[in-house]
Amino acid sequence: MRTLAVLPSRFQASRFPGKPLAPIAGKPMIQWVFEAAQRAAGVDRVVVATDDDRIAAAVRGFGGEAVMTDPALPSGTDRTAAALEALGEPFDCVLNIQGDEPAMHPDTVAAVVALMRAQPDLPMGTAACPFAHADDLFNPNAVKVVVDDRQRALYFSRSPIPYLRHSSIFEADFRPWLKPDQLRHFKRHLGLYAYRPDALRAFTALPPHPLEQLEMLEQLRALAAGIPIGVAQTPFLSLGVDVLSDVAAVEALLRERGLAR
């Protein structure tokens, strides 16, 4: 299975302009993501899909490969599809690893590739890790996923799912009711997707779905259209960077793994 990893990366993020070039423990953010993808077993080629010459120059400066894409593209998934078409080469699997995930672990990427290899009929894949702390269940930026017995996604949400029925129906925060062993039933979705090329093209041709717009979660478009999404399990947390204040937490996680000082 020949696998392409695409890292969508745009300069004009509304809350953090220039985010892909922000220094994270001495390297630009996009370099961390690129190097993790390169180290992942089963990945054959890694490219950064960007709309900005400054990002492309930085990527080429550390020895990476950049593909220029249309600034008007609405999402990272569209940028991933555009990069695939621009390369004009056959791939069996295409990864979309978000360019603002500098703590993405190579083993997590490899687990998603292995999932797609083991299930050749699976059109899409992603990854999830355990929640370490109950407080994170109530963070809307920590997306939750519920899976079926085949480890395929049933639903993604910014709300804590599944709901604890034995908590008070008037209590939005069910932390007091959460038993230590129940935390294992909650899975945290990570910012990584795998597609068969045909599934990627089909996905980007679909209009946004109302559920997607309510939750601001693009993957709900696929579920609503009946596209199965397999979920690879990983023990490794990955933290996205949305605003400048997120950098400190990411650097702490990288130091914990011995990757940064």
PDB file of C-alpha atoms in Angstrom:
ATOM      1  CA  MET A   1       0.000   0.000   0.000  1.00  0.00           C
ATOM      2  CA  ARG A   2       1.618   3.248  -1.154  1.00  0.00           C
ATOM      3  CA  THR A   3       0.836   6.043   1.277  1.00  0.00           C
ATOM      4  CA  LEU A   4       1.092   9.820   0.862  1.00  0.00           C
ATOM      5  CA  ALA A   5       1.044  12.090   3.916  1.00  0.00           C
ATOM      6  CA  VAL A   6      -0.188  15.633   3.259  1.00  0.00           C
ATOM      7  CA  LEU A   7       0.207  18.379   5.859  1.00  0.00           C
ATOM      8  CA  PRO A   8      -2.239  21.220   5.085  1.00  0.00           C
ATOM      9  CA  SER A   9      -0.724  24.471   6.279  1.00  0.00           C
ATOM     10  CA  ARG A  10      -2.026  27.991   5.700  1.00  0.00           C
ATOM     11  CA  PHE A  11      -0.592  31.276   6.914  1.00  0.00           C
ATOM     12  CA  GLN A  12      -3.734  33.320   7.603  1.00  0.00           C
ATOM     13  CA  ALA A  13      -5.207  31.615  10.668  1.00  0.00           C
ATOM     14  CA  SER A  14      -7.643  34.122  12.184  1.00  0.00           C
ATOM     15  CA  ARG A  15      -6.620  33.517  15.815  1.00  0.00           C
ATOM     16  CA  PHE A  16      -2.903  32.917  15.209  1.00  0.00           C
ATOM     17  CA  PRO A  17      -1.571  34.387  11.929  1.00  0.00           C
ATOM     18  CA  GLY A  18       1.642  32.737  10.755  1.00  0.00           C
ATOM     19  CA  LYS A  19       1.006  29.768  13.046  1.00  0.00           C
ATOM     20  CA  PRO A  20       2.846  27.122  10.948  1.00  0.00           C
ATOM     21  CA  LEU A  21       6.086  29.101  11.327  1.00  0.00           C
ATOM     22  CA  ALA A  22       5.696  29.725  15.064  1.00  0.00           C
ATOM     23  CA  PRO A  23       8.769  28.452  16.952  1.00  0.00           C
ATOM     24  CA  ILE A  24       8.120  25.337  19.019  1.00  0.00           C
ATOM     25  CA  ALA A  25      11.149  24.332  21.085  1.00  0.00           C
ATOM     26  CA  GLY A  26      13.521  25.816  18.517  1.00  0.00           C
ATOM     27  CA  LYS A  27      11.840  24.611  15.314  1.00  0.00           C
ATOM     28  CA  PRO A  28       8.955  25.973  13.239  1.00  0.00           C
ATOM     29  CA  MET A  29       5.748  24.174  14.090  1.00  0.00           C
ATOM     30  CA  ILE A  30       5.359  22.639  10.642  1.00  0.00           C
ATOM     31  CA  GLN A  31       8.804  21.016  10.917  1.00  0.00           C
ATOM     32  CA  TRP A  32       7.708  19.021  13.975  1.00  0.00           C
ATOM     33  CA  VAL A  33       4.699  17.682  12.090  1.00  0.00           C
ATOM     34  CA  PHE A  34       6.748  16.924   8.985  1.00  0.00           C
ATOM     35  CA  GLU A  35       9.428  15.021  10.893  1.00  0.00           C
ATOM     36  CA  ALA A  36       6.856  12.959  12.805  1.00  0.00           C
ATOM     37  CA  ALA A  37       5.169  11.962   9.539  1.00  0.00           C
ATOM     38  CA  GLN A  38       8.528  11.053   8.014  1.00  0.00           C
ATOM     39  CA  ARG A  39       9.353   8.764  10.937  1.00  0.00           C
ATOM     40  CA  ALA A  40       6.026   6.926  10.765  1.00  0.00           C
ATOM     41  CA  ALA A  41       6.177   3.351   9.498  1.00  0.00           C
ATOM     42  CA  GLY A  42       4.296   2.842   6.254  1.00  0.00           C
ATOM     43  CA  VAL A  43       4.464   6.441   4.993  1.00  0.00           C
ATOM     44  CA  ASP A  44       6.139   6.667   1.581  1.00  0.00           C
ATOM     45  CA  ARG A  45       6.074  10.405   0.897  1.00  0.00           C
ATOM     46  CA  VAL A  46       5.403  13.541   2.935  1.00  0.00           C
ATOM     47  CA  VAL A  47       4.434  16.927   1.488  1.00  0.00           C
ATOM     48  CA  VAL A  48       3.237  20.209   2.963  1.00  0.00           C
ATOM     49  CA  ALA A  49       0.245  21.661   1.103  1.00  0.00           C
ATOM     50  CA  THR A  50       0.312  25.427   1.544  1.00  0.00           C
ATOM     51  CA  ASP A  51      -0.937  28.654   0.016  1.00  0.00           C
ATOM     52  CA  ASP A  52       1.939  30.811   1.194  1.00  0.00           C
ATOM     53  CA  ASP A  53       5.473  31.250  -0.151  1.00  0.00           C
ATOM     54  CA  ARG A  54       6.871  31.876   3.346  1.00  0.00           C
ATOM     55  CA  ILE A  55       5.707  28.464   4.548  1.00  0.00           C
ATOM     56  CA  ALA A  56       6.940  26.781   1.361  1.00  0.00           C
ATOM     57  CA  ALA A  57      10.367  28.407   1.772  1.00  0.00           C
ATOM     58  CA  ALA A  58      10.613  27.301   5.423  1.00  0.00           C
ATOM     59  CA  VAL A  59       9.670  23.732   4.494  1.00  0.00           C
ATOM     60  CA  ARG A  60      12.253  23.575   1.715  1.00  0.00           C
ATOM     61  CA  GLY A  61      14.776  25.135   4.091  1.00  0.00           C
ATOM     62  CA  PHE A  62      14.636  22.154   6.453  1.00  0.00           C
ATOM     63  CA  GLY A  63      14.710  19.694   3.537  1.00  0.00           C
ATOM     64  CA  GLY A  64      10.975  19.095   3.171  1.00  0.00           C
ATOM     65  CA  GLU A  65       8.730  19.124   0.126  1.00  0.00           C
ATOM     66  CA  ALA A  66       6.023  21.761  -0.380  1.00  0.00           C
ATOM     67  CA  VAL A  67       3.117  21.849  -2.840  1.00  0.00           C
ATOM     68  CA  MET A  68       1.422  25.173  -3.571  1.00  0.00           C
ATOM     69  CA  THR A  69      -2.380  25.130  -3.443  1.00  0.00           C
ATOM     70  CA  ASP A  70      -5.137  27.670  -4.081  1.00  0.00           C
ATOM     71  CA  PRO A  71      -5.580  30.154  -1.164  1.00  0.00           C
ATOM     72  CA  ALA A  72      -9.348  30.026  -1.740  1.00  0.00           C
ATOM     73  CA  LEU A  73      -9.671  26.369  -0.741  1.00  0.00           C
ATOM     74  CA  PRO A  74     -12.066  26.179   2.226  1.00  0.00           C
ATOM     75  CA  SER A  75     -10.441  23.460   4.354  1.00  0.00           C
ATOM     76  CA  GLY A  76      -7.405  21.328   5.021  1.00  0.00           C
ATOM     77  CA  THR A  77      -9.187  18.369   3.453  1.00  0.00           C
ATOM     78  CA  ASP A  78      -9.663  20.322   0.217  1.00  0.00           C
ATOM     79  CA  ARG A  79      -5.985  21.281   0.355  1.00  0.00           C
ATOM     80  CA  THR A  80      -5.075  17.603   0.827  1.00  0.00           C
ATOM     81  CA  ALA A  81      -7.137  16.626  -2.225  1.00  0.00           C
ATOM     82  CA  ALA A  82      -5.569  19.424  -4.269  1.00  0.00           C
ATOM     83  CA  ALA A  83      -2.066  18.271  -3.342  1.00  0.00           C
ATOM     84  CA  LEU A  84      -2.885  14.704  -4.366  1.00  0.00           C
ATOM     85  CA  GLU A  85      -4.088  15.890  -7.783  1.00  0.00           C
ATOM     86  CA  ALA A  86      -1.105  18.232  -8.205  1.00  0.00           C
ATOM     87  CA  LEU A  87       1.379  15.419  -7.624  1.00  0.00           C
ATOM     88  CA  GLY A  88      -0.295  13.306 -10.287  1.00  0.00           C
ATOM     89  CA  GLU A  89       1.034  10.033  -8.859  1.00  0.00           C
ATOM     90  CA  PRO A  90      -0.901   6.918  -7.823  1.00  0.00           C
ATOM     91  CA  PHE A  91      -1.310   6.369  -4.076  1.00  0.00           C
ATOM     92  CA  ASP A  92      -3.443   3.783  -2.291  1.00  0.00           C
ATOM     93  CA  CYS A  93      -3.888   5.837   0.868  1.00  0.00           C
ATOM     94  CA  VAL A  94      -3.717   9.578   1.569  1.00  0.00           C
ATOM     95  CA  LEU A  95      -3.139  10.980   5.059  1.00  0.00           C
ATOM     96  CA  ASN A  96      -4.273  14.415   6.147  1.00  0.00           C
ATOM     97  CA  ILE A  97      -2.157  15.357   9.170  1.00  0.00           C
ATOM     98  CA  GLN A  98      -3.112  18.802  10.365  1.00  0.00           C
ATOM     99  CA  GLY A  99      -0.176  21.193  10.238  1.00  0.00           C
ATOM    100  CA  ASP A 100      -0.922  22.561  13.722  1.00  0.00           C
ATOM    101  CA  GLU A 101      -0.334  19.209  15.478  1.00  0.00           C
ATOM    102  CA  PRO A 102       3.385  19.433  16.400  1.00  0.00           C
ATOM    103  CA  ALA A 103       3.041  16.697  19.054  1.00  0.00           C
ATOM    104  CA  MET A 104       1.572  14.097  16.680  1.00  0.00           C
ATOM    105  CA  HIS A 105       3.397  10.841  17.513  1.00  0.00           C
ATOM    106  CA  PRO A 106       4.881   8.806  14.627  1.00  0.00           C
ATOM    107  CA  ASP A 107       3.387   5.645  16.137  1.00  0.00           C
ATOM    108  CA  THR A 108      -0.082   7.196  15.936  1.00  0.00           C
ATOM    109  CA  VAL A 109       0.412   7.925  12.242  1.00  0.00           C
ATOM    110  CA  ALA A 110       1.704   4.386  11.747  1.00  0.00           C
ATOM    111  CA  ALA A 111      -1.343   2.943  13.554  1.00  0.00           C
ATOM    112  CA  VAL A 112      -3.706   4.676  11.127  1.00  0.00           C
ATOM    113  CA  VAL A 113      -1.683   3.446   8.149  1.00  0.00           C
ATOM    114  CA  ALA A 114      -1.777  -0.093   9.584  1.00  0.00           C
ATOM    115  CA  LEU A 115      -5.548   0.163  10.035  1.00  0.00           C
ATOM    116  CA  MET A 116      -6.018   1.116   6.386  1.00  0.00           C
ATOM    117  CA  ARG A 117      -3.697  -1.680   5.282  1.00  0.00           C
ATOM    118  CA  ALA A 118      -5.519  -4.286   7.385  1.00  0.00           C
ATOM    119  CA  GLN A 119      -8.975  -3.218   6.144  1.00  0.00           C
ATOM    120  CA  PRO A 120      -8.715  -2.560   2.395  1.00  0.00           C
ATOM    121  CA  ASP A 121     -12.475  -1.930   2.182  1.00  0.00           C
ATOM    122  CA  LEU A 122     -12.311   0.926   4.720  1.00  0.00           C
ATOM    123  CA  PRO A 123     -12.719   4.302   2.958  1.00  0.00           C
ATOM    124  CA  MET A 124     -11.565   6.503   5.863  1.00  0.00           C
ATOM    125  CA  GLY A 125      -9.572   6.177   9.067  1.00  0.00           C
ATOM    126  CA  THR A 126      -8.558   8.322  12.018  1.00  0.00           C
ATOM    127  CA  ALA A 127      -7.126   7.945  15.526  1.00  0.00           C
ATOM    128  CA  ALA A 128      -8.169   8.340  19.149  1.00  0.00           C
ATOM    129  CA  CYS A 129      -6.390   8.183  22.489  1.00  0.00           C
ATOM    130  CA  PRO A 130      -7.598   7.840  26.092  1.00  0.00           C
ATOM    131  CA  PHE A 131      -8.533  10.804  28.233  1.00  0.00           C
ATOM    132  CA  ALA A 132      -6.036  11.185  31.050  1.00  0.00           C
ATOM    133  CA  HIS A 133      -8.120  13.622  33.103  1.00  0.00           C
ATOM    134  CA  ALA A 134     -11.872  13.964  33.599  1.00  0.00           C
ATOM    135  CA  ASP A 135     -11.578  17.752  33.309  1.00  0.00           C
ATOM    136  CA  ASP A 136     -10.626  17.375  29.642  1.00  0.00           C
ATOM    137  CA  LEU A 137     -14.057  15.881  28.897  1.00  0.00           C
ATOM    138  CA  PHE A 138     -15.525  19.355  29.297  1.00  0.00           C
ATOM    139  CA  ASN A 139     -13.057  21.083  26.993  1.00  0.00           C
ATOM    140  CA  PRO A 140     -14.860  21.704  23.664  1.00  0.00           C
ATOM    141  CA  ASN A 141     -11.498  21.738  21.859  1.00  0.00           C
ATOM    142  CA  ALA A 142     -10.924  18.125  22.966  1.00  0.00           C
ATOM    143  CA  VAL A 143     -13.187  16.308  20.524  1.00  0.00           C
ATOM    144  CA  LYS A 144     -14.798  13.072  21.690  1.00  0.00           C
ATOM    145  CA  VAL A 145     -15.562  10.022  19.541  1.00  0.00           C
ATOM    146  CA  VAL A 146     -17.791   7.012  20.233  1.00  0.00           C
ATOM    147  CA  VAL A 147     -17.069   3.802  18.310  1.00  0.00           C
ATOM    148  CA  ASP A 148     -18.935   0.592  17.542  1.00  0.00           C
ATOM    149  CA  ASP A 149     -17.726  -2.964  18.194  1.00  0.00           C
ATOM    150  CA  ARG A 150     -15.702  -2.899  14.965  1.00  0.00           C
ATOM    151  CA  GLN A 151     -13.914   0.274  16.102  1.00  0.00           C
ATOM    152  CA  ARG A 152     -15.720   2.427  13.571  1.00  0.00           C
ATOM    153  CA  ALA A 153     -16.921   5.877  14.525  1.00  0.00           C
ATOM    154  CA  LEU A 154     -20.555   6.286  15.550  1.00  0.00           C
ATOM    155  CA  TYR A 155     -20.330  10.018  16.289  1.00  0.00           C
ATOM    156  CA  PHE A 156     -17.894  12.831  17.055  1.00  0.00           C
ATOM    157  CA  SER A 157     -18.764  15.690  19.387  1.00  0.00           C
ATOM    158  CA  ARG A 158     -17.325  18.587  21.325  1.00  0.00           C
ATOM    159  CA  SER A 159     -19.659  17.597  24.175  1.00  0.00           C
ATOM    160  CA  PRO A 160     -18.830  14.767  26.587  1.00  0.00           C
ATOM    161  CA  ILE A 161     -20.110  11.560  24.991  1.00  0.00           C
ATOM    162  CA  PRO A 162     -21.289   9.024  26.025  1.00  0.00           C
ATOM    163  CA  TYR A 163     -23.548  10.683  28.586  1.00  0.00           C
ATOM    164  CA  LEU A 164     -23.687   9.244  32.113  1.00  0.00           C
ATOM    165  CA  ARG A 165     -27.359   8.414  32.682  1.00  0.00           C
ATOM    166  CA  HIS A 166     -26.975   8.132  36.457  1.00  0.00           C
ATOM    167  CA  SER A 167     -25.823  11.720  36.816  1.00  0.00           C
ATOM    168  CA  SER A 168     -28.406  14.376  37.488  1.00  0.00           C
ATOM    169  CA  ILE A 169     -30.300  15.336  34.335  1.00  0.00           C
ATOM    170  CA  PHE A 170     -30.024  18.941  35.509  1.00  0.00           C
ATOM    171  CA  GLU A 171     -26.265  18.734  35.995  1.00  0.00           C
ATOM    172  CA  ALA A 172     -24.284  19.610  32.870  1.00  0.00           C
ATOM    173  CA  ASP A 173     -21.010  18.791  34.630  1.00  0.00           C
ATOM    174  CA  PHE A 174     -21.086  15.109  35.630  1.00  0.00           C
ATOM    175  CA  ARG A 175     -17.578  15.025  37.112  1.00  0.00           C
ATOM    176  CA  PRO A 176     -18.916  14.250  40.625  1.00  0.00           C
ATOM    177  CA  TRP A 177     -20.691  11.189  39.202  1.00  0.00           C
ATOM    178  CA  LEU A 178     -17.781   9.876  37.139  1.00  0.00           C
ATOM    179  CA  LYS A 179     -16.156   6.770  38.606  1.00  0.00           C
ATOM    180  CA  PRO A 180     -12.413   6.288  37.917  1.00  0.00           C
ATOM    181  CA  ASP A 181     -12.960   3.184  35.785  1.00  0.00           C
ATOM    182  CA  GLN A 182     -15.567   4.940  33.623  1.00  0.00           C
ATOM    183  CA  LEU A 183     -13.045   7.369  32.136  1.00  0.00           C
ATOM    184  CA  ARG A 184     -11.792   4.555  29.870  1.00  0.00           C
ATOM    185  CA  HIS A 185     -15.086   4.657  27.946  1.00  0.00           C
ATOM    186  CA  PHE A 186     -14.269   8.156  26.655  1.00  0.00           C
ATOM    187  CA  LYS A 187     -12.006   8.491  23.609  1.00  0.00           C
ATOM    188  CA  ARG A 188     -10.279  11.667  22.478  1.00  0.00           C
ATOM    189  CA  HIS A 189     -10.176  12.203  18.732  1.00  0.00           C
ATOM    190  CA  LEU A 190      -6.855  13.267  17.219  1.00  0.00           C
ATOM    191  CA  GLY A 191      -6.261  15.537  14.196  1.00  0.00           C
ATOM    192  CA  LEU A 192      -5.334  12.906  11.653  1.00  0.00           C
ATOM    193  CA  TYR A 193      -7.314  11.330   8.784  1.00  0.00           C
ATOM    194  CA  ALA A 194      -6.649   8.666   6.182  1.00  0.00           C
ATOM    195  CA  TYR A 195      -8.571   8.352   2.919  1.00  0.00           C
ATOM    196  CA  ARG A 196      -8.682   6.133  -0.098  1.00  0.00           C
ATOM    197  CA  PRO A 197      -8.181   8.539  -2.999  1.00  0.00           C
ATOM    198  CA  ASP A 198     -11.726   7.927  -4.307  1.00  0.00           C
ATOM    199  CA  ALA A 199     -13.172   8.520  -0.826  1.00  0.00           C
ATOM    200  CA  LEU A 200     -11.223  11.778  -0.533  1.00  0.00           C
ATOM    201  CA  ARG A 201     -12.595  12.983  -3.858  1.00  0.00           C
ATOM    202  CA  ALA A 202     -16.127  11.945  -2.881  1.00  0.00           C
ATOM    203  CA  PHE A 203     -15.852  13.684   0.487  1.00  0.00           C
ATOM    204  CA  THR A 204     -14.684  16.996  -0.941  1.00  0.00           C
ATOM    205  CA  ALA A 205     -17.528  16.899  -3.499  1.00  0.00           C
ATOM    206  CA  LEU A 206     -20.145  16.758  -0.714  1.00  0.00           C
ATOM    207  CA  PRO A 207     -21.718  19.972   0.602  1.00  0.00           C
ATOM    208  CA  PRO A 208     -21.243  20.805   4.291  1.00  0.00           C
ATOM    209  CA  HIS A 209     -23.761  18.974   6.478  1.00  0.00           C
ATOM    210  CA  PRO A 210     -25.905  20.660   9.189  1.00  0.00           C
ATOM    211  CA  LEU A 211     -24.348  18.465  11.903  1.00  0.00           C
ATOM    212  CA  GLU A 212     -20.900  19.489  10.694  1.00  0.00           C
ATOM    213  CA  GLN A 213     -21.901  23.136  10.873  1.00  0.00           C
ATOM    214  CA  LEU A 214     -23.422  22.812  14.351  1.00  0.00           C
ATOM    215  CA  GLU A 215     -20.394  21.106  15.897  1.00  0.00           C
ATOM    216  CA  MET A 216     -17.795  22.638  13.547  1.00  0.00           C
ATOM    217  CA  LEU A 217     -16.460  19.126  12.914  1.00  0.00           C
ATOM    218  CA  GLU A 218     -15.819  18.319   9.275  1.00  0.00           C
ATOM    219  CA  GLN A 219     -15.733  14.549   9.806  1.00  0.00           C
ATOM    220  CA  LEU A 220     -19.466  14.549  10.564  1.00  0.00           C
ATOM    221  CA  ARG A 221     -20.027  15.220   6.861  1.00  0.00           C
ATOM    222  CA  ALA A 222     -18.610  11.784   6.122  1.00  0.00           C
ATOM    223  CA  LEU A 223     -20.668   9.998   8.775  1.00  0.00           C
ATOM    224  CA  ALA A 224     -23.846  11.744   7.655  1.00  0.00           C
ATOM    225  CA  ALA A 225     -23.195  10.556   4.103  1.00  0.00           C
ATOM    226  CA  GLY A 226     -22.725   6.971   5.290  1.00  0.00           C
ATOM    227  CA  ILE A 227     -18.945   6.889   4.802  1.00  0.00           C
ATOM    228  CA  PRO A 228     -17.461   4.600   7.485  1.00  0.00           C
ATOM    229  CA  ILE A 229     -14.519   5.917   9.502  1.00  0.00           C
ATOM    230  CA  GLY A 230     -12.289   3.385  11.259  1.00  0.00           C
ATOM    231  CA  VAL A 231     -10.652   4.537  14.491  1.00  0.00           C
ATOM    232  CA  ALA A 232      -7.136   3.358  15.376  1.00  0.00           C
ATOM    233  CA  GLN A 233      -6.363   3.381  19.096  1.00  0.00           C
ATOM    234  CA  THR A 234      -3.146   4.978  20.325  1.00  0.00           C
ATOM    235  CA  PRO A 235      -1.801   5.732  23.815  1.00  0.00           C
ATOM    236  CA  PHE A 236      -0.197   8.969  22.621  1.00  0.00           C
ATOM    237  CA  LEU A 237      -1.883  12.322  23.128  1.00  0.00           C
ATOM    238  CA  SER A 238      -1.458  14.968  20.435  1.00  0.00           C
ATOM    239  CA  LEU A 239      -2.195  18.608  21.192  1.00  0.00           C
ATOM    240  CA  GLY A 240      -3.254  21.033  18.490  1.00  0.00           C
ATOM    241  CA  VAL A 241      -2.175  24.667  18.546  1.00  0.00           C
ATOM    242  CA  ASP A 242      -5.053  27.098  18.035  1.00  0.00           C
ATOM    243  CA  VAL A 243      -3.709  30.169  19.838  1.00  0.00           C
ATOM    244  CA  LEU A 244      -0.307  31.338  21.077  1.00  0.00           C
ATOM    245  CA  SER A 245      -1.035  30.226  24.637  1.00  0.00           C
ATOM    246  CA  ASP A 246      -1.249  26.580  23.439  1.00  0.00           C
ATOM    247  CA  VAL A 247       2.473  26.538  22.624  1.00  0.00           C
ATOM    248  CA  ALA A 248       3.608  26.049  26.237  1.00  0.00           C
ATOM    249  CA  ALA A 249       1.505  22.880  26.680  1.00  0.00           C
ATOM    250  CA  VAL A 250       2.851  21.408  23.434  1.00  0.00           C
ATOM    251  CA  GLU A 251       6.451  22.145  24.405  1.00  0.00           C
ATOM    252  CA  ALA A 252       5.857  20.493  27.787  1.00  0.00           C
ATOM    253  CA  LEU A 253       4.524  17.360  26.054  1.00  0.00           C
ATOM    254  CA  LEU A 254       7.532  17.266  23.706  1.00  0.00           C
ATOM    255  CA  ARG A 255       9.899  17.621  26.683  1.00  0.00           C
ATOM    256  CA  GLU A 256       8.078  14.776  28.436  1.00  0.00           C
ATOM    257  CA  ARG A 257       8.839  12.583  25.411  1.00  0.00           C
ATOM    258  CA  GLY A 258      12.485  13.629  25.412  1.00  0.00           C
ATOM    259  CA  LEU A 259      12.180  15.465  22.089  1.00  0.00           C
ATOM    260  CA  ALA A 260      12.740  18.991  23.367  1.00  0.00           C
ATOM    261  CA  ARG A 261      14.688  20.711  26.129  1.00  0.00           C
TER     262      ARG A 261
END
